[in-house]
Structure formats: C-alpha cells, structure tokens
Short mmCIF file of C-alpha atoms in Angstrom, two decimals:
data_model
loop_
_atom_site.label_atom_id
_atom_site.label_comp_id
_atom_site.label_asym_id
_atom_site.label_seq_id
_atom_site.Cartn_x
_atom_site.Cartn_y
_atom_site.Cartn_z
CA UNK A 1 -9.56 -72.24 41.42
CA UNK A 2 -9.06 -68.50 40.46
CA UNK A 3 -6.62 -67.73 37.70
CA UNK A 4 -3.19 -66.97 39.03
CA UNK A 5 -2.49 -64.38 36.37
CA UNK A 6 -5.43 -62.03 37.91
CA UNK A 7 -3.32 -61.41 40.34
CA UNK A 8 0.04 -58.03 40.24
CA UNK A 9 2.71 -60.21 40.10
CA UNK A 10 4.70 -60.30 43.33
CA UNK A 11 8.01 -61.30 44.87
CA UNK A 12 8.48 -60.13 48.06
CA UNK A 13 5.52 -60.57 50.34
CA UNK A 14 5.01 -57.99 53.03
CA UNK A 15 6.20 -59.60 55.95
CA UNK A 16 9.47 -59.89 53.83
CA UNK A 17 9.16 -63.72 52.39
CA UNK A 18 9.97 -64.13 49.01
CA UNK A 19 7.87 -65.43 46.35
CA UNK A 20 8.88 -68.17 44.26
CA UNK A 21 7.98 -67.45 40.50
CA UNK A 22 10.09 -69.26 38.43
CA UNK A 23 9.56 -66.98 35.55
CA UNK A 24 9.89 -63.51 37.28
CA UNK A 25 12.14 -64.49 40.04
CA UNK A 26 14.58 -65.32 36.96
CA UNK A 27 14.56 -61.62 35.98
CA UNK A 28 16.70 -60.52 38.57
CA UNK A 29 18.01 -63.62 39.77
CA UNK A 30 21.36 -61.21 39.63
CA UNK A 31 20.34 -59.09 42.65
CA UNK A 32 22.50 -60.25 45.08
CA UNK A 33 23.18 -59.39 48.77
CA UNK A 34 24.70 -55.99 47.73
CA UNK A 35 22.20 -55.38 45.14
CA UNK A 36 19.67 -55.51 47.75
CA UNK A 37 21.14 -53.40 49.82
CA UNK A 38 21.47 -50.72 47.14
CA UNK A 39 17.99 -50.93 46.23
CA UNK A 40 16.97 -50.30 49.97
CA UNK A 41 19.30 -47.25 50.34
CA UNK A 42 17.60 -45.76 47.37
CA UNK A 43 14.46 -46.22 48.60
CA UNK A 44 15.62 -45.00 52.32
CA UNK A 45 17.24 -42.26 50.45
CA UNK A 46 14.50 -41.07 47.68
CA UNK A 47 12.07 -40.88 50.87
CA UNK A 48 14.09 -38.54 52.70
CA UNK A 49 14.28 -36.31 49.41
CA UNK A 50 10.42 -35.92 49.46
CA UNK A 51 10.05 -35.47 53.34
CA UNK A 52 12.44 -32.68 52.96
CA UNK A 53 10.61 -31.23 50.40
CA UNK A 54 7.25 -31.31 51.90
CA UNK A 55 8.81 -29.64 54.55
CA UNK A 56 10.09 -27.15 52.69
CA UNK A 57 7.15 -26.12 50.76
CA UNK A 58 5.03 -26.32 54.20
CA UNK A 59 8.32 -23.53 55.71
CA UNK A 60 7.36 -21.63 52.89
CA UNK A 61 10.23 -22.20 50.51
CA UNK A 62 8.56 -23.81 47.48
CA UNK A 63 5.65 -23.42 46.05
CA UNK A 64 4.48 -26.55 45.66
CA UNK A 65 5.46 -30.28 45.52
CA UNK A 66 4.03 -33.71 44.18
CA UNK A 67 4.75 -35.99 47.76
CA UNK A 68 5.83 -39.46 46.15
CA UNK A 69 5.68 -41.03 49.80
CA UNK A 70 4.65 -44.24 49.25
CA UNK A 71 5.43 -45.15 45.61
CA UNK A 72 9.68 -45.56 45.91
CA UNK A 73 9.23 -48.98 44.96
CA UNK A 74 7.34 -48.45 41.92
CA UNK A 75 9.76 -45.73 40.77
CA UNK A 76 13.03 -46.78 41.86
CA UNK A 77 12.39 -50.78 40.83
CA UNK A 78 11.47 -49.53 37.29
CA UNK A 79 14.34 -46.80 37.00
CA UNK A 80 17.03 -49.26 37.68
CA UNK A 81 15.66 -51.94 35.22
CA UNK A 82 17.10 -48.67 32.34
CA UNK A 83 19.83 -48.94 30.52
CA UNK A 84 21.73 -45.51 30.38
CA UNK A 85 20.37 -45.05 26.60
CA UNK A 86 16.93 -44.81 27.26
CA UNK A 87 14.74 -42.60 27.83
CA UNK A 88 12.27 -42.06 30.43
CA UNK A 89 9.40 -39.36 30.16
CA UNK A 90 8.05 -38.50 33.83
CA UNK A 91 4.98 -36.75 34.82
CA UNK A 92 5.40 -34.53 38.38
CA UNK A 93 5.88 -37.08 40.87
CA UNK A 94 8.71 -39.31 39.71
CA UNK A 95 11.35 -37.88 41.58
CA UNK A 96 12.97 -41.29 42.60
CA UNK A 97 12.88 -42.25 38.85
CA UNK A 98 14.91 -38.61 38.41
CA UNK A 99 17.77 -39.41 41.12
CA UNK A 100 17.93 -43.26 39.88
CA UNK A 101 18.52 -41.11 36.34
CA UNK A 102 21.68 -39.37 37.69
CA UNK A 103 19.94 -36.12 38.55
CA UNK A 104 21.63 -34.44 41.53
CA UNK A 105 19.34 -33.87 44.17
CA UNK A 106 19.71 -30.72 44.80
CA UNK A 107 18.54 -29.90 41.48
CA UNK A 108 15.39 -31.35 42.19
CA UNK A 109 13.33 -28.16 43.35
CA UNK A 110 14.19 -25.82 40.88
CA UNK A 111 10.77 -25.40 39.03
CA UNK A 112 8.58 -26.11 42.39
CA UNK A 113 10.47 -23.02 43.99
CA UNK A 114 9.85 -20.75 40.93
CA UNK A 115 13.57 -19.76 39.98
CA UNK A 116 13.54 -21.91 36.35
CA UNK A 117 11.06 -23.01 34.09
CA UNK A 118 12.65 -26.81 34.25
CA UNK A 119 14.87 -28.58 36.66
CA UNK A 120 17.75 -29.92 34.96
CA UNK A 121 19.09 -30.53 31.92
CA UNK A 122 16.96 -33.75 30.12
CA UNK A 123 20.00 -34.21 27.70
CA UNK A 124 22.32 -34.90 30.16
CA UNK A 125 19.93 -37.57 31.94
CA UNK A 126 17.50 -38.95 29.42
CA UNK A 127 14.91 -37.80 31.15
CA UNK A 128 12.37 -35.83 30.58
CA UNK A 129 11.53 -32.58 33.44
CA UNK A 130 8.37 -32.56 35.25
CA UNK A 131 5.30 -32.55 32.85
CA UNK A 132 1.81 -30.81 34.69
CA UNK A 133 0.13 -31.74 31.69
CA UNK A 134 -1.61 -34.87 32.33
CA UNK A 135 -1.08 -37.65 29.71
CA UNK A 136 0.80 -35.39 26.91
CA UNK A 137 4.23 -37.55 28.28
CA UNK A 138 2.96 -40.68 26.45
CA UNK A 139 2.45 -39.28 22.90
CA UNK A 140 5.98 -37.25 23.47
CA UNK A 141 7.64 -41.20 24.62
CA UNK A 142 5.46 -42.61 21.69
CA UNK A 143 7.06 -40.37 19.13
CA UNK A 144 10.37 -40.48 20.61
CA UNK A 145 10.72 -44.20 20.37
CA UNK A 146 9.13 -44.56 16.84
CA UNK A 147 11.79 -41.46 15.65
CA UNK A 148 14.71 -43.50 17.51
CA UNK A 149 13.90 -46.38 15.28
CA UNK A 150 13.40 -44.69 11.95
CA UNK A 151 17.54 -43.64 13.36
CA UNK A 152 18.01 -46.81 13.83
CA UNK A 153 18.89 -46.70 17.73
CA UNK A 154 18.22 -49.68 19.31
CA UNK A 155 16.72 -47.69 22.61
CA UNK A 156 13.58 -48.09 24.58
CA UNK A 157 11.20 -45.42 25.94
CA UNK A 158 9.44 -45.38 28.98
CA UNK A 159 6.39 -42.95 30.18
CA UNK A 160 5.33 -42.53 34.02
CA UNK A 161 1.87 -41.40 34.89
CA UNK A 162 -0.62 -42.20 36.99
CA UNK A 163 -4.17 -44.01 36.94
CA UNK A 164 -6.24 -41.02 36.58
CA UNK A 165 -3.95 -40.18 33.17
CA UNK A 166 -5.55 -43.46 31.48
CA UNK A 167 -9.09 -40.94 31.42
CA UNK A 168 -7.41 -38.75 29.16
CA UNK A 169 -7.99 -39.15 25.47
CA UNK A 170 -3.53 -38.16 24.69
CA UNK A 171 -3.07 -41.67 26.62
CA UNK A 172 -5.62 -43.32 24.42
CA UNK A 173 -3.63 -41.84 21.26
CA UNK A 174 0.08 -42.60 22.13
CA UNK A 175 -1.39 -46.35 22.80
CA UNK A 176 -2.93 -46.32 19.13
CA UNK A 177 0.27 -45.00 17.57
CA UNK A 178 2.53 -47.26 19.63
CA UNK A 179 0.71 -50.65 18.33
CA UNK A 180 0.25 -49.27 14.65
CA UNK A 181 4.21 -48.50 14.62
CA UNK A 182 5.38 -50.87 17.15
CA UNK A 183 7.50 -48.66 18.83
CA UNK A 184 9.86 -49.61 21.68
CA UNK A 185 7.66 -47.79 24.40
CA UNK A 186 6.97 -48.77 27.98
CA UNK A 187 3.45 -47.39 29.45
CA UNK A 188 4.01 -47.84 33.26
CA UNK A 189 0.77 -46.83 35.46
CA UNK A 190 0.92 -46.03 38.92
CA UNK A 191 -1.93 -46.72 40.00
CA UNK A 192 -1.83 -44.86 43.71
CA UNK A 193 -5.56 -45.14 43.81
CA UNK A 194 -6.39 -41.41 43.95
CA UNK A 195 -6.41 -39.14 41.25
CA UNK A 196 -6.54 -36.10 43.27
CA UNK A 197 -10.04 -36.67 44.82
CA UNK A 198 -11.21 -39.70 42.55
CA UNK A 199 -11.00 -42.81 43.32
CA UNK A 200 -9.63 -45.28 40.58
CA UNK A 201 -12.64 -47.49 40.56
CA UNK A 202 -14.55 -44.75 38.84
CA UNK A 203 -11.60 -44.26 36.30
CA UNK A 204 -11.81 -47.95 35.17
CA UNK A 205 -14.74 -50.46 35.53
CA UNK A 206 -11.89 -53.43 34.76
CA UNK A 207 -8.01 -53.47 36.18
CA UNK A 208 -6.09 -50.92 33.81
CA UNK A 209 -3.75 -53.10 32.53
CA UNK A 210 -6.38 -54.75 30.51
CA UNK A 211 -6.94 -51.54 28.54
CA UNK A 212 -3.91 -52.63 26.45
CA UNK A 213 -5.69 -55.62 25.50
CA UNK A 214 -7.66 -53.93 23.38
CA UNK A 215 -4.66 -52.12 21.25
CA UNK A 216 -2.62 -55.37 20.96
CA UNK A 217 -0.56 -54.03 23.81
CA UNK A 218 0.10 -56.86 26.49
CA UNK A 219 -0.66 -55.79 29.93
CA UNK A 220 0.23 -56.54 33.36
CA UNK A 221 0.16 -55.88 37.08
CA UNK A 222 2.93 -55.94 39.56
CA UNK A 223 2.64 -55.42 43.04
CA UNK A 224 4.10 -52.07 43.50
CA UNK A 225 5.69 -52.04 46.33
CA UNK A 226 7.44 -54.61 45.56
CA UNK A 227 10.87 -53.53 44.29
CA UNK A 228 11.87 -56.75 42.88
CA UNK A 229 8.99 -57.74 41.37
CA UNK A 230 9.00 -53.60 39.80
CA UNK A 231 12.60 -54.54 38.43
CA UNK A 232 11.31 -57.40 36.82
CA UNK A 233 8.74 -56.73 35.27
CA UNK A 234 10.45 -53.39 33.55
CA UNK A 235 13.20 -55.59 32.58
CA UNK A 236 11.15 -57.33 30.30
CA UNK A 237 9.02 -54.74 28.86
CA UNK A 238 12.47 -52.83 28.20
CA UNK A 239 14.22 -55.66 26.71
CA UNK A 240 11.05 -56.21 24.50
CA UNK A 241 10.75 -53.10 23.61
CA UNK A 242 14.67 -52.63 22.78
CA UNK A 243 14.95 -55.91 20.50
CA UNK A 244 11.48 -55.00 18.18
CA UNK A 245 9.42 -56.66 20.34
CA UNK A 246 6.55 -53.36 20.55
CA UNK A 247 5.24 -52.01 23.22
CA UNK A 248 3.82 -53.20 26.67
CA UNK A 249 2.02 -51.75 29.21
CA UNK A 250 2.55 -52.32 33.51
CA UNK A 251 0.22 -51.25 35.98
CA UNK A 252 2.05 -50.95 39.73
CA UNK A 253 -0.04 -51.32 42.34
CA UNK A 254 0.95 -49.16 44.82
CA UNK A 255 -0.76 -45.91 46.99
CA UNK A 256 -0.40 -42.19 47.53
CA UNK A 257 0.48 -41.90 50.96
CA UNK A 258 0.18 -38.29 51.40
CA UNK A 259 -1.63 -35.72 49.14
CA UNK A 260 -2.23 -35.21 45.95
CA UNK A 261 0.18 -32.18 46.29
CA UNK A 262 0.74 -29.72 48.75
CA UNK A 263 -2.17 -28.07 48.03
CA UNK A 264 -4.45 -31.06 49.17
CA UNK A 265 -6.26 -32.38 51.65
CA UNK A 266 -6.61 -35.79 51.44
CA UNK A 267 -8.98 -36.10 54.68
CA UNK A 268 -11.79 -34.91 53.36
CA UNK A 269 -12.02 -37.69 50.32
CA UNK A 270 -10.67 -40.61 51.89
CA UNK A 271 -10.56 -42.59 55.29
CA UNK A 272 -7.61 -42.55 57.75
CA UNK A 273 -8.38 -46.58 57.71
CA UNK A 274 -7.22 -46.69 53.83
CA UNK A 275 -4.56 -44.92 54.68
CA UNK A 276 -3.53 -46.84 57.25
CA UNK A 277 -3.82 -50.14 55.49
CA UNK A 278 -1.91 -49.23 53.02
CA UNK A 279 1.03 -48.37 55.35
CA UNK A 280 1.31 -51.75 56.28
CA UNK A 281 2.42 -52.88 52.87
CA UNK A 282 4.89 -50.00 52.98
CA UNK A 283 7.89 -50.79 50.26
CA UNK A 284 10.44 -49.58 52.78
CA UNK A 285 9.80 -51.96 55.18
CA UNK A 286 9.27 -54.91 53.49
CA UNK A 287 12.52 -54.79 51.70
CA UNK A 288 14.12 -54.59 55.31
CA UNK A 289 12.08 -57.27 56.37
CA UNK A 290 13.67 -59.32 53.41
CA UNK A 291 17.31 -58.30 54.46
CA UNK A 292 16.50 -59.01 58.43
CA UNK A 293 15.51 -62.76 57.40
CA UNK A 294 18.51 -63.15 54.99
CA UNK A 295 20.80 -61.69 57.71
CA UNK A 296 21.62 -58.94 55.37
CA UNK A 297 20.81 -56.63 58.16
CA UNK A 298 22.45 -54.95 61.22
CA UNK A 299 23.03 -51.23 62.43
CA UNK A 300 25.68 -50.44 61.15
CA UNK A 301 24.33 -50.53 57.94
CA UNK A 302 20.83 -48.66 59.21
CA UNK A 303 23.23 -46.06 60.37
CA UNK A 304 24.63 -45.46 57.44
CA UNK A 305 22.28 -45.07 55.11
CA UNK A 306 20.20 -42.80 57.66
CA UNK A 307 23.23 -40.38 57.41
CA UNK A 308 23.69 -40.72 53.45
CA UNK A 309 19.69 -39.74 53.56
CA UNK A 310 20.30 -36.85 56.45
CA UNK A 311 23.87 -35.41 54.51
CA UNK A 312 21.36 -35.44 51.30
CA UNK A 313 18.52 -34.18 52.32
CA UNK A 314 20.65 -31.56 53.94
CA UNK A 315 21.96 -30.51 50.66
CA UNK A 316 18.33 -30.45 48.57
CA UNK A 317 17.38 -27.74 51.92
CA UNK A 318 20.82 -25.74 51.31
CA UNK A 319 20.31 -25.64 47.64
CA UNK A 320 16.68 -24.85 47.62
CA UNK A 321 17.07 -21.79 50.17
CA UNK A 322 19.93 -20.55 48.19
CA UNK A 323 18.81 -20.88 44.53
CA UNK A 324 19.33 -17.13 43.60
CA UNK A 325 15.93 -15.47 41.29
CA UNK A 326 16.37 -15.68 37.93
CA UNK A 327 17.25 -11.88 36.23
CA UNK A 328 14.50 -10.21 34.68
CA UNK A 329 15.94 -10.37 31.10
CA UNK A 330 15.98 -14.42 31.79
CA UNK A 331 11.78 -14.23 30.67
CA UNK A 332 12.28 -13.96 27.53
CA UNK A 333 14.63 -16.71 26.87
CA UNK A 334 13.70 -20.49 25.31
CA UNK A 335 10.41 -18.84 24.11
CA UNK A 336 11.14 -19.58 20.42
CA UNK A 337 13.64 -22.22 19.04
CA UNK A 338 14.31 -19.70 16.59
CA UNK A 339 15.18 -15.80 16.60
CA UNK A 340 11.96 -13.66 16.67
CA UNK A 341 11.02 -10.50 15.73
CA UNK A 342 8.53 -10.29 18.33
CA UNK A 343 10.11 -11.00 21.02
CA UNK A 344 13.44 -9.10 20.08
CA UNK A 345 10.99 -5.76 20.21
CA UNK A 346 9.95 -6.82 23.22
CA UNK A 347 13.12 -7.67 25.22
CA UNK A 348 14.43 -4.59 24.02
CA UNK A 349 11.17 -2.82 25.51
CA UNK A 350 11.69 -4.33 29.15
CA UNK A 351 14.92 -3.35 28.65
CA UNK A 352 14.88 0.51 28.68
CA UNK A 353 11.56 -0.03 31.50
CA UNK A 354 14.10 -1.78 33.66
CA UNK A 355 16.43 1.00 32.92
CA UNK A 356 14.53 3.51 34.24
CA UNK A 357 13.85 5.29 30.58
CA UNK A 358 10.77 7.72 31.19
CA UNK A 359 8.91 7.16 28.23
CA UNK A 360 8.79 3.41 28.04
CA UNK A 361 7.72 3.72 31.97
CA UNK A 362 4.77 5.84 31.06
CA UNK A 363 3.98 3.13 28.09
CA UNK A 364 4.39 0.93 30.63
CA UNK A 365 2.33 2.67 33.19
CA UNK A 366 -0.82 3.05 30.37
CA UNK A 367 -1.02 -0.16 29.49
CA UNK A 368 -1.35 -1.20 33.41
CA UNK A 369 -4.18 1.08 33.95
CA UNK A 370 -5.75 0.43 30.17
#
C-alpha cells in the first residue's frame, strides 16, 4: 500500500466532499457555516481584484501585473490562519494574502502603474510590498523572526514565493539560518508549476517540501486549492513557530492559471490540455460545491457577493485611472535613511533645471549629449 503521507494533505475534494482527517480536519474544526461563507467571498472577491487588473494593464493603464488566477486558495487559506502580529513577507503575486492583510484594494496597483515605488504602507499591515527580487523575501522573514525573538515578541513570520524561488541560493540561506537559530519562520511554496517558462520538474528531481528535510526543517504538502486544508496546515506551522517550536516549511499545490505576468505568453511553453485540467480543480468552485451539498448555498447569497466583487473591483479601476504622477522632486525621496550630501546637491540641481535656470539647463543639456 503506498504511504498516505506522500500525498498534499487535503480536505475538500474537488467535487466538494470533505475529507475526513482526524488530525487536520481538527485544525479548523471552528469554521463554521459562516466561516465558510467568508472564506468563499474572499476568494470570489480576490479573483475579481486580479481580473480587473489584467484588464487594466491589457487597456493600457498599468504597466504590468503578476495574474494570481488560480492560486486564491493557497493565499487566502494561509493569510487567514495570521494572527494580526505577524508578519508576512510576499513576493509579486500575493495579492489575496495583501487584502486578507487589511490592505485596501484600491491601493493595490500603485507600483504596477508607476506612480510610487511601493504600494502601501507595510507598517500599517505587517506586510511586506511586492518584492521582484526572487528569493531575497526569505532571508528578510528569516532575520525578522530571529530579531523579534532576541525582543522577545512572541510573533511568527511567514515568506510567500514560488517553486522556481527554491533554485535560488538566498532561499537555500534563510533555510540554513532559520534551523541554526530556530526562528519562528513559515516557508510557504507555491508551487504553480511554472516558473515563467520552466517547468517545476526540472527545478526539483524530489517534491520540494522534502528539501527541508535536509535542514531539520519539517516539510509538507497541502493540496492548494484547498482552502481548508491551506488554513490548516498554516495554523500549525504558525502556532509552532509562535510558541519556539522553529521553523517549517509547506508546499501548496496549486497552478498558474494565466501568465507568468502580463508580459507572457504562456502558449508557447505549455499545453491548453494542462491548462485545462487544472481548471477543473479550480478552488472557487470546489468551495461552492462544499456549500451546495451542506445547503449553505442559494442566490441570494451568489448575488451578493458578485456585487461586493463588482462595487470592488469598480473601485481598484477608479483608483488606478485616477492615481495622480508623483512630482518630480518626489525622486529623490527614501533614497537614504539618513540625510546626504549627495543627494542634497543633487535635489537642489533638479531644482533650478525644473525652474527653468539657464545655466543648470545647459549643464543639463551637456551631459545629455556627453
């Protein structure tokens, strides 16, 4: 008989049957009728966020986006297993994880339209703003949970990225550190299958999880899109992590829908069969398959949380075509922590150019053609 613990851990079969684990189902053996409910909205509601903002980006209003479609499960289940004192670092495609943090949507497109260099203010959230750099995010939620413990906080850290991350050697670090200190870190994979253009089975020869094996990290896999079984698993990596218990390491199972980004093309690595496959497991639709067979379903409800996702993605399209540009003078702002001499010259430069002063246009106009 194969070994039951080779396989993600899972809840909520796609045809919307639960699973009976007597261990995980425990975990959130609080999520109720309402609680279920909640969870789908989010979902219903994340989705619409990133439709809109494909959209947007195709119209010509951003610049680019990171399409999540696809991967709500992963991010909402593990966002809502946070308590409001930890601290999640994100890499570009966790905007579910973002509005489960209490980040207004509309503030969501900021950086991909070009008007700010970040989206919203991390302190107010505990979260982290979109990181491009691929990996770095584990070493910064690495350090942040071993400094929170030196404090003596009794917090938890958590750091999002994605399958083709685990190739990069900052990953490989902030794993090291995190066993050597212990620290109260979450590493939580989702593995969407693609890394841009490269398929995960040349990223790893063996399932990810078991990478953490070999740092003393205990690893699992979850089914994805499964929200339940997301929220369960986080909840017990968190409350490890928060009670000394060291780090742990989740791999969701889950797939990129759409592109990579916006400035993908997904049909010329992979086949629309894949694609397709994968939509049958989608997470929206087996969490209302669950709430049909527990006759926690009817239209009223459907109608109502379409129009909570219309009114909101209505406001991320407002806000986005409104953002005003940032003022010139705004560059050289949050370039130094500190006052610096540099950079006072050189704001003071711009300055009289913007002004209109002849001789700094002509110093201006040299260095252009130099």
């Amino acid at each position: 008989m194969p070994d039951k613990s080779a396989y993600p851990i899972q809840l909520i079969q796609p045809d919307g049957r639960r699973v009976f684990d007597r261990e995980y189902a425990a975990l959130v053996a609080d999520i109720g009728p309402e609680q279920l409910r909640d969870l789908y909205e989010d979902l219903v509601v994340t989705r619409r966020i990133d439709i809109e903002a494909t959209a947007l980006q195709r119209q010509g209003q951003l610049g680019l986006w990171a399409p999540m479609l696809g991967q709500e499960a992963a991010q909402i289940g593990s966002a809502r297993a946070l308590h409001p004192d930890d601290y999640a670092f994100c890499s570009y495609r966790e905007h579910a994880v973002a509005y489960c943090r209490g980040v207004h949507p509309t503030e969501l497109t900021r950086l991909w339209r070009g008007v700010a260099h970040s989206c919203w203010d991390p302190h107010a959230v505990n979260m982290t703003n979109p990181n491009i750099i691929v990996g770095s995010q584990g070493l910064h939620a690495t350090g942040y949970a071993y400094a929170a413990h030196l404090e003596g906080a009794e917090i938890a850290t958590i750091a999002y990225f994605g399958d083709g991350a685990t190739s990069q050697g900052d990953l490989a670090e902030a794993l090291g550190f995190a066993a050597s200190w212990s620290a109260a870190v979450v590493f939580f994979c989702q593995n969407n299958h693609w890394a841009i253009s490269s398929p995960v089975r040349i990223q790893s020869a063996t399932p990810i999880a078991r990478r953490a094996y070999g740092y003393g990290i205990p690893g699992l896999q979850v089914d994805g899109n499964d929200v339940l079984a997301v929220l369960a698993v986080t909840r017990q990596a968190i409350a490890r992590a928060r009670s000394g218990g060291g780090p742990s390491f989740i791999e969701a199972i889950t797939y990129r829908i759409g592109p990579h980004t916006t400035a993908d093309d997904p049909t010329r690595y992979r086949s629309a069969a894949e694609t397709e496959e994968w939509k049958r497991r989608d997470p929206i639709d087996r969490l209302r398959k669950l709430l049909e067979r527990e006759s926690l379903w009817d239209e009223a409800f459907e109608r109502r949380v379409a129009a909570h996702a219309d009114e909101v993605a209505h406001q991320v399209r407002s806000a986005t075509i409104g953002m005003p540009d940032p003022a010139p003078m705004a560059l050289f702002e949050h370039v130094y922590a500190t006052p610096h001499p540099l950079i006072t010259q050189e704001r003071s430069e711009y300055a009289q150019y913007l002004a209109g002063d002849p001789g700094e246009a002509a110093v201006h106009q040299e260095g252009v053609h130099s």
